[in-house]
């Protein structure tokens, strides 16, 4: 649903011409009709963006940190691996798309999307585009149309796509399926951060940030994290930041750039992208399945019968789509 | 799914009213984008376009509504958006009439029950999509 409609060809043309209104409309299609979104996105060339996932417990400072990253990027911090060939031209500013996800209420379906508040000073900048999503009940702290949305940003030619997950601790592994690099943000405010790490965040981190470094207890957290890494088999860079003042954020950006360069050259990037395609396909089938189950929900049909009808319906749909 | 944005322009930092409305709309099943206090008209208009919201609510208590609202309406138009706009705050009746003439679809005073606002916002969206 949206106020002024744009035709499909207008959207295609608009995205190619870097018209942000076209991107805005495209993202609405991603949310409301992801199947159509995939058809449109197939027709667009996509830039090789660095997709960065930012995850961590509620209130650790994810949104504030993204704001600080945007601040620094605007001051010219960070290499532009993609547009080295564009060097010397006037517009060497990095283009960044930001996807922020907040939870939907399981009861009313409503959502309060507040991550943007921390980034509003960048709302009018030409090279940035921030978009809020409700998770609409999707598992894993992301939106059901996250793959389509990410593709749309890449089709728009973003150098980086930054995704902030819902602030939940455990089992938020979905982000590893879509992001090239996962940043796990920790804060000394949260007493049980080490517990959280044991519960699974440790495995998914490509980079750790200990935010709120202005809190002296961040040093304790740092040494604990280091200790965990020695006993585990993982060696991950740890950055200390103060997202409010921007301290340490330059170093974080440098680490992110280094990592991008590294995964481009060692093959991890292509591997990640292959996996992302698989997970994207899986998410499409899961969505179809969810819709069908919704349809059957109140039927009172028997389990065996439901299973049979689900498969029949899926086959019928596949036939109809010709795919 | 209805997507609505609640914006708070102007220099005053009182956003209790805006937050109450935002929560009420959420509880009525809408997706509500809240952008925080002290937003410039340019920030508000650009955010409404980028987020492609179905309806935009502007909360103003500072008394500057006759200056701020027309500015926002013009910027929206310039950006090619015809998103319906409603206004909430302490607004004299004659000003409310003028704002409506400019294209604002509804003006709510401080005492308006939030359930009423939620009902009406839903119907604005239904109408603008019809
Ligand atoms: N002292 C201090 N406060 C910070 C820092 N970073 C963020 N904060 C504060 O922490 C609070 C939460 O910050 P957010 O950026 O909203 O945290 P978040 O992780 O995005 O939160 P959710 O999206 O709700 O999960 C805010 O009040 C910030 O101002 C920091 O480095 N130091
Ligand atoms: Mg946040």
XYZ file of C-alpha atoms and ligand atoms in Angstrom:
486
model
C 0.000 0.000 0.000
C 1.319 3.431 -0.814
C 0.050 6.835 -1.714
C 1.203 7.647 -5.222
C 1.637 4.568 -7.351
C 4.463 4.145 -9.829
C 4.285 1.753 -12.739
C 6.761 -1.091 -12.951
C 8.615 0.415 -15.904
C 8.800 3.772 -14.116
C 10.373 2.069 -11.129
C 12.911 0.248 -13.298
C 13.824 3.431 -15.089
C 13.876 5.403 -11.835
C 16.225 3.002 -10.099
C 18.578 3.022 -13.063
C 18.523 6.823 -12.948
C 19.171 6.872 -9.169
C 15.798 8.433 -8.375
C 15.301 7.747 -4.675
C 11.528 7.903 -4.976
C 11.733 4.857 -7.231
C 13.816 3.053 -4.621
C 11.270 4.002 -1.938
C 8.450 2.521 -4.033
C 10.533 -0.545 -4.865
C 11.098 -1.210 -1.168
C 7.342 -1.048 -0.571
C 6.837 -3.641 -3.278
C 9.472 -5.783 -1.547
C 7.420 -5.605 1.643
C 3.951 -6.001 0.217
C 4.419 -8.170 -2.862
C 7.827 -9.855 -2.671
C 7.086 -12.146 -5.612
C 6.555 -9.150 -7.868
C 9.650 -7.555 -6.333
C 11.754 -10.534 -7.377
C 10.456 -10.301 -10.953
C 11.391 -6.615 -11.138
C 14.748 -7.075 -9.393
C 15.723 -9.799 -11.859
C 15.727 -7.152 -14.561
C 18.195 -4.921 -12.748
C 21.951 -5.090 -12.585
C 23.289 -5.169 -9.051
C 26.344 -3.604 -7.564
C 28.738 -5.667 -5.510
C 27.957 -4.058 -2.167
C 29.474 -4.915 1.163
C 26.475 -6.083 3.196
C 27.151 -5.508 6.898
C 24.905 -6.913 9.614
C 24.824 -5.187 13.002
C 23.387 -7.296 15.788
C 23.380 -7.428 19.587
C 21.152 -7.145 22.652
C 18.555 -4.380 23.000
C 20.059 -1.009 23.854
C 23.740 -1.848 23.267
C 23.873 1.088 20.853
C 23.421 -0.447 17.386
C 21.475 2.484 15.931
C 23.760 5.074 17.524
C 26.758 3.203 16.136
C 25.326 3.223 12.600
C 24.772 6.957 12.991
C 28.406 7.359 14.008
C 29.515 5.306 11.004
C 27.477 7.575 8.711
C 29.034 10.646 10.393
C 32.541 9.386 9.682
C 31.736 8.262 6.153
C 30.546 11.778 5.434
C 33.869 13.106 6.649
C 35.501 10.930 4.035
C 36.648 8.063 6.250
C 36.720 4.677 4.593
C 37.981 3.380 1.297
C 35.708 2.879 -1.598
C 36.812 -0.492 -2.879
C 34.112 -0.515 -5.538
C 34.687 2.871 -7.029
C 38.453 3.119 -7.094
C 38.032 3.569 -10.811
C 35.793 6.580 -10.153
C 38.568 8.321 -8.215
C 39.247 11.801 -9.365
C 35.610 12.417 -10.142
C 33.802 14.799 -7.857
C 31.423 12.281 -6.316
C 33.570 9.840 -4.460
C 31.273 9.787 -1.458
C 30.229 6.336 -0.416
C 26.621 5.444 -1.122
C 25.104 3.673 1.842
C 21.763 1.992 2.321
C 20.592 1.335 5.875
C 17.926 -1.209 6.776
C 16.675 -1.006 10.356
C 14.387 -3.716 11.708
C 12.147 -3.479 14.771
C 9.771 -6.116 16.151
C 6.067 -6.354 15.318
C 3.613 -7.101 18.092
C 2.548 -10.747 17.835
C -0.920 -9.729 19.043
C -1.889 -6.683 16.989
C 0.660 -6.875 14.175
C 1.489 -3.233 14.859
C 5.034 -1.979 15.349
C 6.826 1.072 16.643
C 9.818 1.689 14.404
C 12.188 3.919 16.361
C 15.729 3.104 15.203
C 15.678 6.011 12.774
C 15.499 8.540 15.605
C 19.246 8.126 16.185
C 20.093 8.657 12.515
C 17.788 11.493 11.534
C 20.645 13.963 11.092
C 21.437 11.969 7.937
C 17.878 11.827 6.599
C 18.450 14.445 3.925
C 21.854 13.366 2.673
C 21.916 12.402 -0.961
C 24.312 9.467 -0.638
C 22.467 7.792 2.266
C 19.103 6.069 2.294
C 17.584 4.766 5.531
C 14.529 2.516 5.570
C 12.613 1.013 8.513
C 11.114 -2.463 8.497
C 8.899 -4.304 10.953
C 9.867 -7.942 11.373
C 6.231 -9.033 10.828
C 6.734 -12.156 12.865
C 9.718 -13.429 10.876
C 12.138 -15.570 12.828
C 15.702 -14.471 13.236
C 15.309 -10.758 13.926
C 14.859 -9.670 10.315
C 12.007 -8.818 7.951
C 10.324 -11.512 5.805
C 11.393 -9.541 2.714
C 14.937 -8.781 3.836
C 16.511 -10.535 0.824
C 14.424 -8.550 -1.642
C 15.129 -5.292 0.217
C 18.859 -5.959 0.212
C 18.773 -6.748 -3.518
C 16.902 -3.490 -4.139
C 19.641 -1.493 -2.401
C 22.301 -3.282 -4.424
C 20.369 -2.580 -7.618
C 20.375 1.079 -6.616
C 24.171 0.951 -6.538
C 24.948 1.187 -2.830
C 28.568 0.631 -1.815
C 27.477 -0.601 1.594
C 24.222 -1.993 2.866
C 24.051 -1.860 6.658
C 21.376 -3.985 8.343
C 20.415 -3.507 12.000
C 18.622 -6.555 13.379
C 15.953 -6.555 16.044
C 17.683 -6.267 19.401
C 17.318 -9.821 20.593
C 20.134 -11.946 21.792
C 19.733 -15.569 21.013
C 19.245 -17.519 17.819
C 19.631 -14.440 15.669
C 21.649 -16.373 13.148
C 19.551 -15.388 10.139
C 21.757 -12.330 9.714
C 24.703 -14.565 8.772
C 22.673 -15.839 5.820
C 22.405 -12.428 4.224
C 25.325 -10.331 5.490
C 28.853 -10.617 4.121
C 30.116 -9.429 7.486
C 28.393 -9.742 10.854
C 29.271 -7.236 13.563
C 28.242 -8.303 17.062
C 27.867 -5.291 19.333
C 28.295 -5.737 23.094
C 28.019 -3.250 25.896
C 29.265 -3.239 29.493
C 25.767 -2.108 30.563
C 24.486 -5.602 30.018
C 25.666 -7.741 32.902
C 25.014 -11.000 31.112
C 26.882 -10.318 27.896
C 29.272 -13.196 28.408
C 26.300 -15.489 28.909
C 24.910 -14.235 25.610
C 28.120 -15.055 23.858
C 27.964 -18.600 25.081
C 24.417 -18.810 23.738
C 25.464 -18.407 20.135
C 26.487 -14.848 19.321
C 30.129 -15.898 19.540
C 29.880 -18.131 16.489
C 28.305 -15.603 14.174
C 30.673 -12.679 14.809
C 33.084 -11.670 12.057
C 33.937 -8.629 14.133
C 33.201 -7.624 17.706
C 32.417 -4.129 18.895
C 32.456 -3.293 22.564
C 30.394 -0.123 22.563
C 29.991 2.390 25.395
C 33.739 2.310 25.905
C 33.267 5.407 28.071
C 32.010 2.992 30.715
C 35.096 1.765 32.631
C 33.624 -1.732 32.862
C 34.193 -2.100 29.130
C 37.787 -3.078 29.976
C 36.534 -6.017 32.029
C 34.298 -7.099 29.179
C 37.248 -6.820 26.803
C 39.481 -9.075 28.847
C 36.695 -11.622 29.332
C 36.024 -11.689 25.612
C 39.732 -12.137 24.903
C 39.871 -14.995 27.356
C 36.918 -16.698 25.676
C 38.655 -16.413 22.352
C 41.814 -18.014 23.637
C 39.916 -21.022 24.907
C 37.734 -21.170 21.809
C 39.064 -21.596 18.304
C 38.123 -18.192 17.064
C 40.260 -15.128 16.531
C 38.134 -12.113 15.759
C 39.044 -8.441 15.771
C 37.584 -6.492 18.696
C 36.902 -2.769 18.353
C 36.128 -0.463 21.253
C 33.800 2.397 20.439
C 31.920 5.268 21.962
C 29.065 5.633 19.510
C 27.942 8.935 21.014
C 31.272 10.745 20.501
C 32.426 8.636 17.555
C 35.620 7.510 19.283
C 36.950 4.292 17.825
C 34.548 4.348 14.894
C 37.223 5.267 12.376
C 39.139 2.156 13.343
C 35.957 0.088 13.021
C 35.394 1.386 9.486
C 38.970 0.544 8.597
C 38.529 -2.993 9.929
C 35.329 -3.358 7.891
C 37.093 -2.199 4.737
C 39.995 -4.578 5.399
C 37.588 -7.440 5.888
C 35.762 -6.636 2.640
C 39.026 -6.591 0.743
C 40.058 -9.839 2.379
C 36.838 -11.751 1.647
C 36.843 -10.495 -1.929
C 40.307 -11.918 -2.457
C 40.066 -15.176 -0.513
C 36.837 -16.413 -2.054
C 34.694 -16.103 1.073
C 32.641 -13.377 -0.591
C 31.560 -15.532 -3.562
C 30.824 -18.400 -1.232
C 28.658 -16.166 0.951
C 26.767 -14.902 -2.078
C 26.079 -18.435 -3.290
C 24.706 -19.303 0.126
C 22.675 -16.115 0.176
C 20.923 -17.174 -3.033
C 19.998 -20.497 -1.443
C 18.645 -18.798 1.671
C 16.746 -16.332 -0.471
C 15.058 -19.199 -2.310
C 14.318 -20.858 0.996
C 12.729 -17.682 2.310
C 10.461 -17.473 -0.743
C 9.234 -21.034 -0.239
C 8.829 -20.454 3.481
C 6.705 -17.391 2.764
C 4.458 -19.320 0.363
C 4.135 -22.037 2.961
C 3.220 -19.578 5.696
C 0.506 -18.064 3.515
C -0.969 -21.469 2.803
C -0.877 -22.537 6.423
C -2.650 -19.316 7.327
C -5.341 -20.328 4.845
C -5.752 -23.797 6.366
C -5.486 -22.661 9.947
C -9.135 -22.626 10.907
C -10.257 -25.610 8.859
C -10.079 -28.284 11.541
C -8.532 -30.585 8.935
C -6.475 -33.598 9.971
C -2.684 -33.447 9.943
C -2.209 -35.921 7.089
C -4.757 -34.132 5.007
C -3.179 -30.726 5.666
C 0.232 -31.974 4.626
C -1.152 -33.437 1.422
C -3.059 -30.294 0.566
C -0.069 -28.068 1.318
C 2.100 -29.988 -1.098
C -0.652 -29.991 -3.721
C -1.106 -26.254 -3.403
C 2.646 -25.636 -3.617
C 2.844 -27.741 -6.795
C -0.106 -25.910 -8.258
C 1.479 -22.553 -7.467
C 4.809 -23.568 -8.925
C 3.038 -24.647 -12.080
C 1.162 -21.396 -12.341
C 4.288 -19.291 -11.859
C 6.105 -21.398 -14.411
C 9.093 -21.499 -12.122
C -0.482 -3.124 6.452
C -0.830 0.603 7.171
C 2.458 2.481 7.512
C 2.261 5.827 9.273
C 4.890 8.348 10.292
C 4.640 10.607 13.333
C 6.862 13.666 13.152
C 7.670 16.363 15.625
C 8.940 19.576 14.005
C 9.918 22.790 15.744
C 12.128 23.687 18.618
C 10.115 22.511 21.616
C 11.161 19.218 23.108
C 7.777 18.034 24.365
C 7.040 14.803 22.603
C 4.774 13.083 25.097
C 1.685 13.713 22.952
C 3.405 12.506 19.801
C 4.555 9.342 21.554
C 1.097 8.636 22.971
C -0.403 8.858 19.481
C 2.403 6.741 18.013
C 1.765 3.989 20.574
C -1.997 4.137 20.068
C -1.582 3.698 16.322
C 0.761 0.787 16.910
C -1.755 -0.814 19.256
C -4.370 -0.397 16.533
C -2.195 -2.653 14.353
C -0.272 -0.092 12.305
C 3.442 0.188 11.604
C 4.492 3.507 13.057
C 7.717 5.303 12.251
C 8.691 7.760 14.936
C 11.455 10.185 14.040
C 12.106 12.049 17.288
C 11.977 15.699 18.290
C 13.204 18.883 16.599
C 12.864 17.684 13.024
C 13.221 20.202 10.212
C 10.543 20.333 7.487
C 13.157 19.037 5.038
C 13.938 16.021 7.250
C 10.250 15.261 7.705
C 9.359 15.490 4.020
C 12.364 13.445 2.866
C 11.755 10.762 5.483
C 8.075 10.471 4.518
C 9.119 9.978 0.879
C 11.948 7.527 1.626
C 9.804 5.463 3.976
C 6.910 5.642 1.482
C 4.411 6.002 4.315
C 0.663 5.863 3.710
C -0.059 8.779 6.005
C 1.937 11.441 7.863
C 1.009 12.874 11.262
C 2.627 16.109 12.453
C 2.576 17.034 16.133
C 3.083 20.724 16.955
C 2.762 22.350 20.335
C 5.040 25.340 19.830
C 2.457 27.512 18.067
C 4.512 27.620 14.876
C 2.057 25.454 12.932
C 1.145 28.152 10.382
C 4.805 28.422 9.469
C 5.859 24.766 9.632
C 2.924 22.887 8.132
C 2.750 24.824 4.826
C 6.505 24.365 4.462
C 6.204 20.607 4.891
C 3.259 20.434 2.481
C 5.206 22.331 -0.160
C 8.311 20.161 0.235
C 6.218 17.006 -0.069
C 4.677 18.330 -3.269
C 8.092 19.266 -4.659
C 9.277 15.723 -3.981
C 6.313 14.273 -5.869
C 4.466 12.955 -2.824
C 0.753 13.341 -2.172
C 0.767 11.502 1.157
C -2.232 12.514 3.324
C -1.196 14.728 6.244
C -2.911 15.199 9.601
C -1.887 17.577 12.368
C -2.138 17.292 16.133
C -1.559 19.952 18.776
C -2.923 23.113 20.295
C -4.334 24.807 17.224
C -6.971 27.581 17.181
C -10.075 26.782 15.175
C -9.487 29.408 12.500
C -5.958 28.129 11.939
C -7.288 24.592 11.707
C -9.675 25.719 8.973
C -6.844 27.381 7.073
C -4.661 24.292 7.359
C -7.472 22.170 5.970
C -7.855 24.542 3.049
C -4.164 24.003 2.343
C -4.753 20.265 2.125
C -4.367 18.936 5.676
C -6.985 16.205 6.047
C -7.671 16.556 9.783
C -6.580 18.567 12.809
C -6.740 17.040 16.300
C -6.802 18.991 19.542
C -5.123 17.802 22.743
C -8.188 16.007 24.119
C -8.992 13.816 21.115
C -9.367 10.150 22.129
C -6.546 8.171 20.539
C -8.952 5.418 19.485
C -10.800 7.966 17.394
C -7.558 9.105 15.769
C -6.604 5.501 15.001
C -10.002 4.783 13.402
C -9.824 7.888 11.262
C -6.213 7.351 10.185
C -7.169 3.911 8.919
C -10.021 5.369 6.923
C -7.790 8.095 5.394
C -5.538 5.381 4.073
C -8.436 3.342 2.705
C -9.746 6.392 0.889
C -6.431 7.470 -0.536
C -5.885 3.976 -1.921
C -9.345 3.690 -3.420
N 27.418 6.329 27.236
C 27.145 5.816 26.038
N 25.877 5.674 25.672
C 25.599 5.159 24.452
C 26.630 4.753 23.563
N 26.071 4.273 22.438
C 24.733 4.356 22.621
N 24.446 4.890 23.828
C 23.084 5.117 24.380
O 22.441 3.873 24.568
C 21.051 4.000 24.346
C 20.559 2.966 23.333
O 21.150 3.231 22.089
P 20.543 2.673 20.718
O 21.467 3.090 19.636
O 19.125 3.035 20.578
O 20.652 1.114 20.972
P 20.134 -0.087 20.046
O 21.071 -1.220 20.238
O 19.951 0.402 18.645
O 18.734 -0.412 20.696
P 17.538 -1.308 20.104
O 17.387 -0.970 18.652
O 16.360 -0.891 20.916
O 17.907 -2.724 20.324
C 20.837 5.446 23.890
O 20.403 6.198 24.976
C 22.198 5.893 23.431
O 22.390 7.275 23.543
C 28.012 4.931 24.001
O 28.971 4.613 23.305
N 28.188 5.456 25.247
Mg 18.206 0.365 17.416
